[in-house]
Every structure is written in C-alpha cells, then in structure tokens.
Amino acid sequence: MSGTYLGLPSFPEAAHASTKDTQLRANLTHATHTIRTKRATAINELPDWPQLRTAGAAIKDHTLHHLDHYLQQLETAVTNAGGTVHWATDADEANRITTHIIQTTGETEVVKVKSMATQETGLNEALHTAGIHAYETDLAELIVQLAHDKPSHILVPAIHKNRTEIRDIFHHEMTHWGRPAPDHLTDNPTDLAEAARLHLREKFLRTKIAISGANFMIAETGTLVVVESEGNGRMCLTLPDTLISIVGIEKTIPTFQDLEVFLQTLPRSSTAERMNPYTTMWTGTTTHDGPKNFHLILLDNGRTDTLADTTGRQALRCIRCSACLNVCPVYERAGGHAYGSPYPGPIGAILTPQLRGTTTPLDASLPYASTLCGACYDVCPVAIDIPEILVHLRERVAEQGEGHRAERAAMRAATWLLDHPAALSAVERAASATRGLHPARLPLPGPAKAWSDARDLPEVAAEPFRAGWKKARGAGSAPRKDKDTPR
Ligand code: SF4
C-alpha cells in the first residue's frame, strides 16, 4: 500500500528534497513542456475559446449558487433511474458506506477507474484494512499502485516515471498482483501498454464490483459522465455487476446541454485532444446491459465549507484538466508529491487548504507554493483566479498565526511605527546618522538565516526623505498636523 497523505512534511521541506532529484526534474520538464505546447495548439484552433471559457465558468458558478437544488434534483433522477444515492459528510463516512456495500455482496476484490475523490478519502487503505483488494485500472494509476507510490499529477499520475522505470516496475511487481509481465519486456510504449492490457484483462473479467469517480453529474437526467483515453474506464463501468461511484458534490451540472461546453474545453485543456477517445455516460441501471446495481456516493468532505467562502469557492469550478499544473514553474521543479495531497500544483495549492483547513504545517504552507505569476489563471478553462485565492488563503494563514509569529510581530511593529510619524521620523534620522556603521547584511537567526545570508541590506540615504522633501518645498511650508505632532 502507498499509505495516506497524513503526516507529510510541509511544502518547502518536501520541495527542498524533490528539487534535488535530477531525474524527477528531467521527467517533469519533458512531460509538462510537451503537454503545454500541444495544448496551446489545440486551444488556438477554436476562435470562440474565450467565450467557451466564460460559459464554463458561468455554468459552474450558477450550479454552485444553487447547489442544494441541483443535488436534490440529481438524487431524484438517479433514484428514479434505479440507482441508490448515499450522502457522505466526510472521508470516513464515504469509506464506511463503500466498505459496507462491498461486504454485503460477499466480494473481496474491486476494480477502480481513476477517481481522485477516493484518493482524497484514502479508500484503498480503508478497503485494505477491511480485507478488500482494490486494483487500479487506469494505466498511470496502475503504475503508481504497483510502485507503492502516490500520484503526482492529476491527469498523468505517473508523470514522474520514465519508460525505463515503468518497465522495471512492471517486471518486478506485476507478478505480486496477478498476471506477471511478459519475459524480456522492453521499455517500448507499445510493449508496456500490452503488458498492462494483459495484466488488467483478467481482472476486468473476474471482478464483480467496480468503483469509479465521474467528471460530471447531470442533475436533470441523473446521468454520470466519465471522460478518458484508454477504454479501461469503460470496462470498469460496464462489465461488473455492481458499480459504486464516489463523486464530489461540485461535479454537478444542471442539464445535458451544459456538457457541450465542457466536452470541448476539457479534452483540449487536458490531453490537447479535440475529442477524448472514450466518453462513457450512464443513467441508473438498465435491464440486460451494464451493472445491475448502481450506488452513487455524494461526497462533501469540506466542499460546503469551501462554498461558504465567497473568494475561495471559485476553486469548486475546477474540472481537473491539469492545465494549470503543466504551466506552473513551481510544480515543474518541485513535482506533485511535495503538495501532499491528490491535488498537486496550483489547483492543489488552493483546493487542499480549503478542503482540509490550514491547521497542519503542510496545509498552511500550500498557499505559499506559488510565485503568483498568473500562468495558471491564463490557461484555466473555467477562469479560476488562482493567484487571487492564493493571496486570500495566505491572509487566512497569516491571521491564524501559528508558524508565522515572527512575521506577525514584524507587521505589528511596522503598523505601530507607520502610525506614529514622530517616532518614524526619529528612526529615519537615527538610521541616516549611523549609516556608516550599518553592516552589508543582517544575519538573522534560525531558518531565516538562509534568506538573510543571500540578501544585501539596502543602503540608507544620507538624508531622510522627509527632511529632503521639506528642504525641496522650502522652509516656509507649514508642518502637517499628525496625531503625534505637537499642536
Ligand atoms: S484549476 Fe483550472 S486549469 Fe487547473 S485543473 Fe482545475 S480547471 Fe484545470
């Protein structure tokens, strides 16, 4: 098992280690640059891309504004179509419901198609504890699972692995999970895909329960939609007897027609395809076709708290395309694991601290995992103003104080000084008078030493600004009546 995300180090600590991994950086640079170039070409083909972007944001905002209504409509539609809807307040509840459904069937194995929500809840670990084996079937998720690793990218969870590493993982690990890799497996992509196909095929044909996520849930019809490239998702969604879909409540959209926007923006933004190879939709259950039992678990897990924040709620528009990761200079260097959650990169830096709160050093550090360059906002197909939310969350972290006491003390001192002009003037005069004695650098203690060692102190002017200003304006100008100025 790869383990949960609990107890991981803060972003700076994790990034400090990952940025030294030259293989990781080479893999990431190659992959992100390739995807971002292709994406730009795919987007430029559409003259109405700005309008699609605005429409996508508007649909999501409208849905989020009326989420209570649309969720009830969705529940009714799914139920009328033969499905069963469950509501999970948090990760534990979602995992409990899922485990219970599986246990009532007597099965001990499940196949999974990529579901970020189940990574968020730690479902595989919970199932393992209950004696149930979960097999990932998305190719990249399979690689991550076989490697006892964690995903490092939303769309390409194994982006940090190259072909040779993947060949070695298949070679050593497949045999412990089922059908072994063929002898003399090469690192040719076709051979690797064939090895995965053979390994997974026996699981698809044997396993009676599947667990999925969904890209969209349509409230008016109760239809769920999964968008993918490999076809493994379709195998999961159609072959087993029982299908359990665990989906965040923000994936709801009102009508079938709303899909027309997202089915144009999502493939182009994610894989740079005009249309993704497999779009699977299902509505409840159908006699003689597909799973006989369908359970939909609607996951909150911090989403309604996020919705209550008028600035932060934009993050719930996200359609998980991963375009923001592929253009982020911080993600490219630090890699996905440093973000300590299933949501890496810029979207992770704004979503995770809202879903989990900012009480741990890791979650409190995430809003700072950005240069605020704004490249993420430029590419986002639903126009999430990620830099705005980052600054908003930094304010929240600074207000809560823990871990930033020195910064808060410095800000309090600066506030007092700027609020007392006489004191400020005295400090300026003293600084000018002693300028010859100032060191070139001011070595700070502790972790701040690395920062201060790399920076020269700015040179203090021979004459304070206000004294020079007074001279320039002439001796006759009247002094300002500040509250610290004698009347
Ligand atoms: S924040 Fe925007 S760009 Fe990033 S994954 Fe979500 S939809 Fe895509």
Short mmCIF file of C-alpha atoms and ligand atoms in Angstrom, two decimals:
data_model
loop_
_atom_site.label_atom_id
_atom_site.label_comp_id
_atom_site.label_asym_id
_atom_site.label_seq_id
_atom_site.Cartn_x
_atom_site.Cartn_y
_atom_site.Cartn_z
CA MET A 1 0.00 0.00 0.00
CA SER A 2 1.17 3.51 -0.69
CA GLY A 3 -0.23 4.94 2.59
CA THR A 4 -2.22 8.07 3.24
CA TYR A 5 -1.19 11.69 2.93
CA LEU A 6 -1.33 12.21 6.71
CA GLY A 7 1.80 13.50 8.44
CA LEU A 8 3.69 14.52 5.30
CA PRO A 9 6.18 17.39 5.59
CA SER A 10 5.36 20.99 4.67
CA PHE A 11 5.71 22.07 1.05
CA PRO A 12 9.11 23.82 1.45
CA GLU A 13 10.56 20.81 3.23
CA ALA A 14 9.28 18.32 0.64
CA ALA A 15 10.24 20.57 -2.27
CA HIS A 16 13.72 21.01 -0.83
CA ALA A 17 14.26 17.29 -1.30
CA SER A 18 12.41 16.85 -4.60
CA THR A 19 14.13 19.73 -6.40
CA LYS A 20 17.43 17.90 -5.89
CA ASP A 21 16.16 14.85 -7.79
CA THR A 22 17.57 15.50 -11.26
CA GLN A 23 15.80 12.50 -12.82
CA LEU A 24 12.46 13.71 -11.49
CA ARG A 25 13.06 17.20 -12.81
CA ALA A 26 14.08 15.92 -16.22
CA ASN A 27 10.95 13.71 -16.43
CA LEU A 28 8.70 16.58 -15.36
CA THR A 29 10.25 19.18 -17.63
CA HIS A 30 9.98 16.90 -20.64
CA ALA A 31 6.37 15.90 -19.91
CA THR A 32 4.95 19.29 -18.94
CA HIS A 33 6.58 21.14 -21.83
CA THR A 34 5.30 18.59 -24.33
CA ILE A 35 1.73 18.75 -23.00
CA ARG A 36 1.65 22.54 -22.72
CA THR A 37 2.80 23.06 -26.30
CA LYS A 38 0.23 20.63 -27.68
CA ARG A 39 -2.48 22.18 -25.56
CA ALA A 40 -1.75 25.67 -26.86
CA THR A 41 -2.11 24.39 -30.44
CA ALA A 42 -5.42 22.67 -29.65
CA ILE A 43 -6.81 25.78 -27.95
CA ASN A 44 -5.75 28.10 -30.76
CA GLU A 45 -7.87 26.09 -33.18
CA LEU A 46 -11.02 27.39 -31.52
CA PRO A 47 -11.83 31.02 -32.29
CA ASP A 48 -14.52 31.03 -29.56
CA TRP A 49 -12.25 29.71 -26.80
CA PRO A 50 -12.69 32.87 -24.63
CA GLN A 51 -16.47 32.52 -24.91
CA LEU A 52 -16.32 28.81 -24.02
CA ARG A 53 -14.19 29.68 -21.01
CA THR A 54 -16.67 32.30 -19.85
CA ALA A 55 -19.59 29.94 -20.43
CA GLY A 56 -17.90 27.16 -18.44
CA ALA A 57 -17.26 29.48 -15.52
CA ALA A 58 -20.84 30.79 -15.65
CA ILE A 59 -22.38 27.29 -15.68
CA LYS A 60 -20.26 26.24 -12.73
CA ASP A 61 -20.98 29.42 -10.77
CA HIS A 62 -24.69 29.09 -11.38
CA THR A 63 -24.66 25.46 -10.25
CA LEU A 64 -22.64 26.23 -7.13
CA HIS A 65 -25.00 29.07 -6.26
CA HIS A 66 -27.98 26.68 -6.41
CA LEU A 67 -26.15 23.50 -5.42
CA ASP A 68 -28.78 22.46 -2.86
CA HIS A 69 -31.45 22.50 -5.55
CA TYR A 70 -29.41 20.65 -8.18
CA LEU A 71 -28.21 17.98 -5.76
CA GLN A 72 -31.78 17.16 -4.79
CA GLN A 73 -32.76 17.07 -8.45
CA LEU A 74 -29.83 14.74 -9.12
CA GLU A 75 -30.77 12.43 -6.25
CA THR A 76 -34.34 12.15 -7.52
CA ALA A 77 -33.22 11.47 -11.11
CA VAL A 78 -30.67 8.80 -10.09
CA THR A 79 -33.18 7.10 -7.80
CA ASN A 80 -35.90 7.11 -10.47
CA ALA A 81 -33.40 5.50 -12.87
CA GLY A 82 -32.77 2.59 -10.50
CA GLY A 83 -29.68 3.86 -8.64
CA THR A 84 -29.20 4.35 -4.90
CA VAL A 85 -27.85 7.66 -3.61
CA HIS A 86 -25.80 7.96 -0.42
CA TRP A 87 -24.56 11.17 1.20
CA ALA A 88 -21.11 11.25 2.82
CA THR A 89 -20.19 14.19 5.01
CA ASP A 90 -16.53 13.26 5.16
CA ALA A 91 -13.92 10.76 4.03
CA ASP A 92 -14.60 8.26 6.82
CA GLU A 93 -18.29 8.15 6.05
CA ALA A 94 -17.64 7.66 2.32
CA ASN A 95 -15.23 4.82 3.06
CA ARG A 96 -17.66 3.22 5.55
CA ILE A 97 -20.52 3.29 3.06
CA THR A 98 -18.35 1.84 0.30
CA THR A 99 -16.95 -0.93 2.51
CA HIS A 100 -20.45 -1.84 3.68
CA ILE A 101 -21.81 -2.08 0.13
CA ILE A 102 -18.95 -4.37 -0.90
CA GLN A 103 -19.23 -6.53 2.21
CA THR A 104 -22.93 -7.13 1.66
CA THR A 105 -22.08 -8.70 -1.72
CA GLY A 106 -19.52 -11.05 -0.16
CA GLU A 107 -16.86 -9.97 -2.66
CA THR A 108 -13.27 -9.21 -1.64
CA GLU A 109 -11.94 -7.61 -4.82
CA VAL A 110 -12.81 -4.43 -6.70
CA VAL A 111 -11.53 -2.76 -9.85
CA LYS A 112 -11.24 1.02 -9.88
CA VAL A 113 -11.22 3.58 -12.60
CA LYS A 114 -9.42 6.79 -11.85
CA SER A 115 -11.14 8.58 -9.02
CA MET A 116 -9.46 11.48 -7.28
CA ALA A 117 -12.22 11.52 -4.69
CA THR A 118 -11.19 8.07 -3.49
CA GLN A 119 -7.57 9.19 -3.20
CA GLU A 120 -8.86 12.09 -1.15
CA THR A 121 -10.72 9.73 1.19
CA GLY A 122 -7.92 7.13 1.37
CA LEU A 123 -10.35 4.47 0.18
CA ASN A 124 -7.77 1.89 -0.90
CA GLU A 125 -6.21 1.90 2.56
CA ALA A 126 -9.64 1.62 4.22
CA LEU A 127 -10.59 -1.30 1.97
CA HIS A 128 -7.26 -2.98 2.66
CA THR A 129 -7.97 -2.79 6.39
CA ALA A 130 -11.33 -4.47 5.72
CA GLY A 131 -9.64 -7.27 3.74
CA ILE A 132 -10.75 -6.00 0.33
CA HIS A 133 -8.25 -5.69 -2.55
CA ALA A 134 -8.64 -2.65 -4.80
CA TYR A 135 -7.00 -2.80 -8.24
CA GLU A 136 -6.36 0.43 -10.11
CA THR A 137 -7.07 0.06 -13.83
CA ASP A 138 -6.14 3.43 -15.27
CA LEU A 139 -2.70 2.77 -16.76
CA ALA A 140 -0.90 5.52 -14.87
CA GLU A 141 -2.72 4.69 -11.63
CA LEU A 142 -1.71 1.06 -12.13
CA ILE A 143 1.93 2.10 -12.42
CA VAL A 144 1.65 4.17 -9.25
CA GLN A 145 -0.04 1.34 -7.36
CA LEU A 146 2.48 -1.29 -8.47
CA ALA A 147 5.31 1.06 -7.45
CA HIS A 148 3.78 1.57 -3.95
CA ASP A 149 3.90 5.22 -4.83
CA LYS A 150 1.48 8.15 -4.88
CA PRO A 151 0.08 10.04 -7.88
CA SER A 152 1.98 13.21 -8.73
CA HIS A 153 -0.23 14.70 -11.44
CA ILE A 154 -3.99 14.96 -11.88
CA LEU A 155 -4.11 13.57 -15.37
CA VAL A 156 -0.84 11.68 -15.63
CA PRO A 157 -0.37 10.32 -12.10
CA ALA A 158 2.90 8.60 -13.08
CA ILE A 159 4.35 11.65 -14.83
CA HIS A 160 7.40 11.39 -12.56
CA LYS A 161 8.32 7.99 -14.00
CA ASN A 162 10.02 7.42 -17.33
CA ARG A 163 9.62 4.37 -19.59
CA THR A 164 12.61 2.52 -18.22
CA GLU A 165 11.42 2.95 -14.66
CA ILE A 166 7.95 1.73 -15.68
CA ARG A 167 9.42 -1.34 -17.39
CA ASP A 168 11.28 -2.20 -14.18
CA ILE A 169 8.16 -1.72 -12.05
CA PHE A 170 6.10 -4.00 -14.31
CA HIS A 171 8.87 -6.54 -14.37
CA HIS A 172 9.27 -6.72 -10.59
CA GLU A 173 5.75 -6.05 -9.30
CA MET A 174 3.06 -7.39 -11.63
CA THR A 175 3.69 -10.91 -10.51
CA HIS A 176 2.69 -9.98 -6.93
CA TRP A 177 -0.68 -8.57 -8.07
CA GLY A 178 -1.80 -11.02 -10.76
CA ARG A 179 -0.62 -11.91 -14.25
CA PRO A 180 3.16 -11.30 -14.45
CA ALA A 181 4.78 -9.07 -17.07
CA PRO A 182 5.98 -10.91 -20.18
CA ASP A 183 9.59 -12.12 -20.07
CA HIS A 184 12.08 -9.79 -21.75
CA LEU A 185 9.69 -6.83 -21.50
CA THR A 186 11.17 -3.78 -23.24
CA ASP A 187 10.55 -0.12 -22.47
CA ASN A 188 8.84 0.38 -25.81
CA PRO A 189 5.47 2.09 -25.10
CA THR A 190 3.57 -0.46 -27.19
CA ASP A 191 5.07 -3.35 -25.22
CA LEU A 192 4.38 -1.65 -21.92
CA ALA A 193 0.75 -0.99 -22.91
CA GLU A 194 0.32 -4.62 -23.98
CA ALA A 195 1.75 -5.88 -20.68
CA ALA A 196 -0.72 -3.67 -18.79
CA ARG A 197 -3.60 -4.78 -21.05
CA LEU A 198 -2.94 -8.47 -20.39
CA HIS A 199 -2.48 -7.87 -16.67
CA LEU A 200 -5.73 -5.92 -16.39
CA ARG A 201 -7.86 -8.05 -18.70
CA GLU A 202 -8.08 -10.95 -16.26
CA LYS A 203 -9.12 -8.54 -13.50
CA PHE A 204 -11.86 -6.98 -15.61
CA LEU A 205 -13.27 -10.40 -16.46
CA ARG A 206 -13.10 -11.72 -12.90
CA THR A 207 -14.09 -8.84 -10.67
CA LYS A 208 -17.75 -8.26 -9.84
CA ILE A 209 -17.53 -4.77 -8.33
CA ALA A 210 -16.16 -1.54 -9.75
CA ILE A 211 -15.53 1.80 -8.12
CA SER A 212 -15.40 4.95 -10.20
CA GLY A 213 -15.39 8.68 -9.99
CA ALA A 214 -17.09 10.95 -12.50
CA ASN A 215 -16.17 14.08 -14.39
CA PHE A 216 -19.74 15.36 -14.41
CA MET A 217 -23.14 14.53 -12.90
CA ILE A 218 -26.16 15.86 -14.78
CA ALA A 219 -28.91 16.90 -12.40
CA GLU A 220 -31.84 16.85 -14.85
CA THR A 221 -31.28 13.27 -16.01
CA GLY A 222 -29.21 11.66 -13.23
CA THR A 223 -26.52 10.81 -15.80
CA LEU A 224 -22.87 10.40 -14.78
CA VAL A 225 -20.07 11.06 -17.26
CA VAL A 226 -16.52 9.72 -17.32
CA VAL A 227 -14.07 11.11 -19.85
CA GLU A 228 -10.94 9.03 -20.52
CA SER A 229 -8.41 7.96 -23.09
CA GLU A 230 -7.72 4.26 -22.59
CA GLY A 231 -11.02 2.38 -22.53
CA ASN A 232 -10.16 0.82 -19.18
CA GLY A 233 -12.76 3.10 -17.65
CA ARG A 234 -15.44 1.75 -19.95
CA MET A 235 -14.51 -1.83 -18.99
CA CYS A 236 -14.92 -0.90 -15.31
CA LEU A 237 -18.16 0.92 -15.90
CA THR A 238 -19.87 -1.76 -17.97
CA LEU A 239 -18.61 -5.26 -17.03
CA PRO A 240 -19.07 -5.61 -13.24
CA ASP A 241 -22.39 -6.44 -11.53
CA THR A 242 -22.14 -3.57 -9.09
CA LEU A 243 -20.87 -0.08 -9.74
CA ILE A 244 -20.12 2.35 -6.92
CA SER A 245 -19.37 5.93 -7.97
CA ILE A 246 -17.86 8.26 -5.41
CA VAL A 247 -18.10 11.85 -6.59
CA GLY A 248 -17.56 15.27 -5.06
CA ILE A 249 -20.79 17.27 -4.94
CA GLU A 250 -19.25 20.08 -7.00
CA LYS A 251 -19.18 17.85 -10.11
CA THR A 252 -22.88 18.54 -10.65
CA ILE A 253 -24.06 20.43 -13.73
CA PRO A 254 -27.70 21.30 -14.37
CA THR A 255 -28.52 19.99 -17.84
CA PHE A 256 -27.34 17.65 -20.56
CA GLN A 257 -26.83 20.62 -22.84
CA ASP A 258 -24.27 22.11 -20.43
CA LEU A 259 -21.99 19.23 -21.36
CA GLU A 260 -21.47 20.75 -24.80
CA VAL A 261 -19.20 23.38 -23.26
CA PHE A 262 -17.13 21.06 -21.09
CA LEU A 263 -16.73 18.34 -23.71
CA GLN A 264 -15.00 20.96 -25.84
CA THR A 265 -12.86 22.55 -23.13
CA LEU A 266 -11.83 19.53 -21.06
CA PRO A 267 -10.14 17.35 -23.73
CA ARG A 268 -8.32 20.29 -25.29
CA SER A 269 -7.15 21.58 -21.92
CA SER A 270 -6.06 18.23 -20.56
CA THR A 271 -4.69 15.97 -23.30
CA ALA A 272 -4.76 18.53 -26.13
CA GLU A 273 -7.26 16.38 -27.99
CA ARG A 274 -10.19 17.79 -29.96
CA MET A 275 -12.28 14.99 -28.51
CA ASN A 276 -11.28 12.37 -25.98
CA PRO A 277 -11.36 8.75 -27.18
CA TYR A 278 -13.88 7.45 -24.61
CA THR A 279 -16.81 9.32 -23.10
CA THR A 280 -18.94 6.95 -21.04
CA MET A 281 -22.34 8.02 -19.73
CA TRP A 282 -24.76 6.02 -17.63
CA THR A 283 -28.07 6.73 -16.00
CA GLY A 284 -29.02 4.42 -13.13
CA THR A 285 -29.32 0.80 -14.23
CA THR A 286 -30.60 -0.82 -17.42
CA THR A 287 -32.01 -4.34 -17.72
CA HIS A 288 -29.65 -6.73 -19.55
CA ASP A 289 -26.95 -4.11 -20.01
CA GLY A 290 -24.23 -2.86 -17.67
CA PRO A 291 -24.11 -3.16 -13.88
CA LYS A 292 -27.24 -4.47 -12.15
CA ASN A 293 -26.66 -2.31 -9.08
CA PHE A 294 -25.57 1.29 -9.07
CA HIS A 295 -24.65 3.29 -5.96
CA LEU A 296 -23.78 6.97 -6.07
CA ILE A 297 -21.95 8.34 -3.03
CA LEU A 298 -22.07 12.13 -2.96
CA LEU A 299 -19.00 13.38 -1.13
CA ASP A 300 -18.85 16.66 0.78
CA ASN A 301 -15.58 16.42 2.76
CA GLY A 302 -15.04 20.17 3.12
CA ARG A 303 -16.80 21.29 -0.04
CA THR A 304 -19.72 23.07 1.65
CA ASP A 305 -17.23 24.93 3.86
CA THR A 306 -15.39 25.97 0.69
CA LEU A 307 -18.66 27.07 -0.85
CA ALA A 308 -19.22 29.43 2.07
CA ASP A 309 -16.06 31.38 1.20
CA THR A 310 -17.03 33.88 -1.50
CA THR A 311 -13.46 34.19 -2.80
CA GLY A 312 -12.28 30.61 -2.32
CA ARG A 313 -15.36 28.94 -3.79
CA GLN A 314 -14.11 29.56 -7.33
CA ALA A 315 -11.88 26.52 -6.75
CA LEU A 316 -15.00 24.33 -6.91
CA ARG A 317 -15.40 25.20 -10.59
CA CYS A 318 -12.35 23.05 -11.35
CA ILE A 319 -12.87 20.34 -13.99
CA ARG A 320 -9.49 18.70 -13.19
CA CYS A 321 -7.96 19.29 -16.60
CA SER A 322 -4.45 19.80 -15.13
CA ALA A 323 -3.55 22.65 -17.50
CA CYS A 324 -2.53 24.78 -14.51
CA LEU A 325 0.00 22.13 -13.41
CA ASN A 326 1.60 21.95 -16.82
CA VAL A 327 2.40 25.66 -16.94
CA CYS A 328 3.39 26.13 -13.30
CA PRO A 329 7.12 26.83 -12.77
CA VAL A 330 6.86 25.71 -9.15
CA TYR A 331 5.16 22.40 -9.98
CA GLU A 332 7.68 21.75 -12.75
CA ARG A 333 10.53 21.97 -10.29
CA ALA A 334 9.03 20.58 -7.09
CA GLY A 335 6.90 17.76 -8.56
CA GLY A 336 3.49 16.65 -7.40
CA HIS A 337 4.38 14.75 -4.22
CA ALA A 338 5.52 17.93 -2.49
CA TYR A 339 1.89 19.13 -2.35
CA GLY A 340 0.97 16.24 -0.04
CA SER A 341 -2.49 15.58 -1.46
CA PRO A 342 -4.15 14.05 -4.51
CA TYR A 343 -4.43 17.59 -5.91
CA PRO A 344 -0.95 18.88 -6.79
CA GLY A 345 0.09 22.09 -8.49
CA PRO A 346 -1.79 25.38 -8.43
CA ILE A 347 -5.25 23.80 -8.02
CA GLY A 348 -3.92 21.76 -5.10
CA ALA A 349 -2.44 24.87 -3.51
CA ILE A 350 -5.91 26.44 -3.37
CA LEU A 351 -8.18 23.41 -3.04
CA THR A 352 -6.44 21.30 -0.42
CA PRO A 353 -6.16 24.06 2.23
CA GLN A 354 -9.85 24.74 1.77
CA LEU A 355 -10.96 21.12 1.92
CA ARG A 356 -8.66 20.14 4.78
CA GLY A 357 -8.22 23.50 6.53
CA THR A 358 -4.91 25.20 7.27
CA THR A 359 -4.15 23.74 10.66
CA THR A 360 -1.23 21.49 9.74
CA PRO A 361 2.18 22.85 8.65
CA LEU A 362 1.70 21.17 5.25
CA ASP A 363 -1.73 22.65 4.54
CA ALA A 364 -0.72 26.09 5.87
CA SER A 365 2.32 26.08 3.56
CA LEU A 366 0.41 25.29 0.35
CA PRO A 367 -0.90 28.82 -0.41
CA TYR A 368 2.76 29.90 -0.49
CA ALA A 369 3.71 27.24 -3.06
CA SER A 370 3.44 29.72 -5.90
CA THR A 371 5.23 32.66 -7.45
CA LEU A 372 1.85 34.28 -8.26
CA CYS A 373 2.97 34.58 -11.89
CA GLY A 374 -0.61 34.02 -13.06
CA ALA A 375 0.13 31.45 -15.79
CA CYS A 376 -2.37 29.11 -14.11
CA TYR A 377 -5.19 31.63 -14.42
CA ASP A 378 -4.39 32.28 -18.08
CA VAL A 379 -4.82 28.62 -19.04
CA CYS A 380 -7.69 27.64 -16.76
CA PRO A 381 -10.71 26.67 -18.90
CA VAL A 382 -13.12 27.80 -16.18
CA ALA A 383 -11.23 31.02 -15.40
CA ILE A 384 -10.43 30.32 -11.76
CA ASP A 385 -8.42 33.26 -10.47
CA ILE A 386 -5.89 31.06 -8.69
CA PRO A 387 -3.50 33.91 -7.70
CA GLU A 388 -6.39 35.78 -6.07
CA ILE A 389 -7.33 32.73 -4.00
CA LEU A 390 -3.69 32.09 -3.07
CA VAL A 391 -3.36 35.60 -1.66
CA HIS A 392 -6.70 35.22 0.10
CA LEU A 393 -5.56 31.97 1.72
CA ARG A 394 -2.20 33.47 2.70
CA GLU A 395 -4.15 36.12 4.57
CA ARG A 396 -6.09 33.38 6.34
CA VAL A 397 -2.87 31.57 7.29
CA ALA A 398 -1.23 34.81 8.48
CA GLU A 399 -4.26 35.65 10.61
CA GLN A 400 -4.30 32.28 12.27
CA GLY A 401 -0.72 32.97 13.22
CA GLU A 402 0.79 29.61 14.10
CA GLY A 403 4.14 29.20 12.41
CA HIS A 404 4.25 32.84 11.34
CA ARG A 405 4.69 34.54 14.71
CA ALA A 406 7.81 36.42 13.63
CA GLU A 407 6.03 37.78 10.56
CA ARG A 408 3.06 38.90 12.63
CA ALA A 409 5.33 40.58 15.21
CA ALA A 410 7.20 42.40 12.43
CA MET A 411 3.91 43.55 10.88
CA ARG A 412 2.62 44.78 14.25
CA ALA A 413 5.83 46.78 14.82
CA ALA A 414 5.63 48.27 11.31
CA THR A 415 1.97 49.18 11.83
CA TRP A 416 2.76 51.00 15.06
CA LEU A 417 5.73 52.85 13.55
CA LEU A 418 3.84 53.96 10.44
CA ASP A 419 1.00 55.11 12.66
CA HIS A 420 3.34 57.37 14.73
CA PRO A 421 5.07 59.83 12.37
CA ALA A 422 7.22 61.41 15.08
CA ALA A 423 8.68 58.04 16.03
CA LEU A 424 9.13 57.16 12.35
CA SER A 425 10.96 60.43 11.76
CA ALA A 426 13.27 59.79 14.75
CA VAL A 427 14.07 56.28 13.46
CA GLU A 428 14.82 57.66 9.97
CA ARG A 429 17.13 60.34 11.38
CA ALA A 430 18.94 57.81 13.56
CA ALA A 431 19.34 55.45 10.59
CA SER A 432 20.81 58.22 8.43
CA ALA A 433 23.16 59.40 11.18
CA THR A 434 24.54 55.88 11.75
CA ARG A 435 24.63 54.73 8.10
CA GLY A 436 28.40 54.34 8.10
CA LEU A 437 28.10 51.70 10.82
CA HIS A 438 25.47 49.53 9.12
CA PRO A 439 26.61 46.03 8.10
CA ALA A 440 26.19 45.00 4.46
CA ARG A 441 23.99 42.11 5.62
CA LEU A 442 21.93 41.42 8.71
CA PRO A 443 22.34 37.78 9.65
CA LEU A 444 19.03 36.52 11.04
CA PRO A 445 18.86 33.52 13.36
CA GLY A 446 17.31 30.10 12.65
CA PRO A 447 15.60 29.28 9.37
CA ALA A 448 15.59 32.98 8.35
CA LYS A 449 19.41 32.83 8.07
CA ALA A 450 19.26 31.27 4.59
CA TRP A 451 17.13 34.21 3.45
CA SER A 452 19.20 36.98 5.06
CA ASP A 453 22.54 35.47 4.00
CA ALA A 454 21.56 35.88 0.36
CA ARG A 455 20.43 39.50 0.59
CA ASP A 456 22.26 42.81 0.99
CA LEU A 457 20.72 45.43 3.23
CA PRO A 458 19.54 48.43 1.20
CA GLU A 459 21.78 51.48 1.60
CA VAL A 460 20.28 54.17 3.84
CA ALA A 461 20.13 57.68 2.35
CA ALA A 462 22.36 60.36 3.89
CA GLU A 463 19.30 62.45 4.48
CA PRO A 464 15.86 61.09 5.43
CA PHE A 465 13.25 61.52 2.71
CA ARG A 466 11.08 63.84 4.74
CA ALA A 467 13.97 66.16 5.57
CA GLY A 468 14.87 66.36 1.88
CA TRP A 469 11.22 66.91 0.99
CA LYS A 470 10.97 69.76 3.49
CA LYS A 471 14.05 71.39 2.01
CA ALA A 472 12.79 70.99 -1.54
CA ARG A 473 9.43 72.53 -0.64
CA GLY A 474 11.14 75.45 1.13
CA ALA A 475 11.47 76.30 4.75
CA GLY A 476 8.18 78.26 4.69
CA SER A 477 5.81 75.31 4.19
CA ALA A 478 3.59 74.60 7.18
CA PRO A 479 4.14 71.36 9.11
CA ARG A 480 1.39 68.71 8.80
CA LYS A 481 -0.71 68.18 11.86
CA ASP A 482 -0.30 64.46 12.53
CA LYS A 483 -1.65 62.91 15.67
CA ASP A 484 1.89 62.63 17.08
CA THR A 485 2.81 66.17 16.02
CA PRO A 486 2.59 68.76 18.83
CA ARG A 487 -0.24 71.21 18.20
S1 SF4 B 1 -7.83 24.91 -11.79
FE1 SF4 B 1 -8.42 25.22 -13.93
S2 SF4 B 1 -6.55 24.70 -15.07
FE2 SF4 B 1 -6.29 23.83 -13.02
S3 SF4 B 1 -7.04 21.73 -13.14
FE3 SF4 B 1 -8.78 22.99 -12.48
S4 SF4 B 1 -9.85 23.55 -14.36
FE4 SF4 B 1 -7.82 22.83 -14.98
#
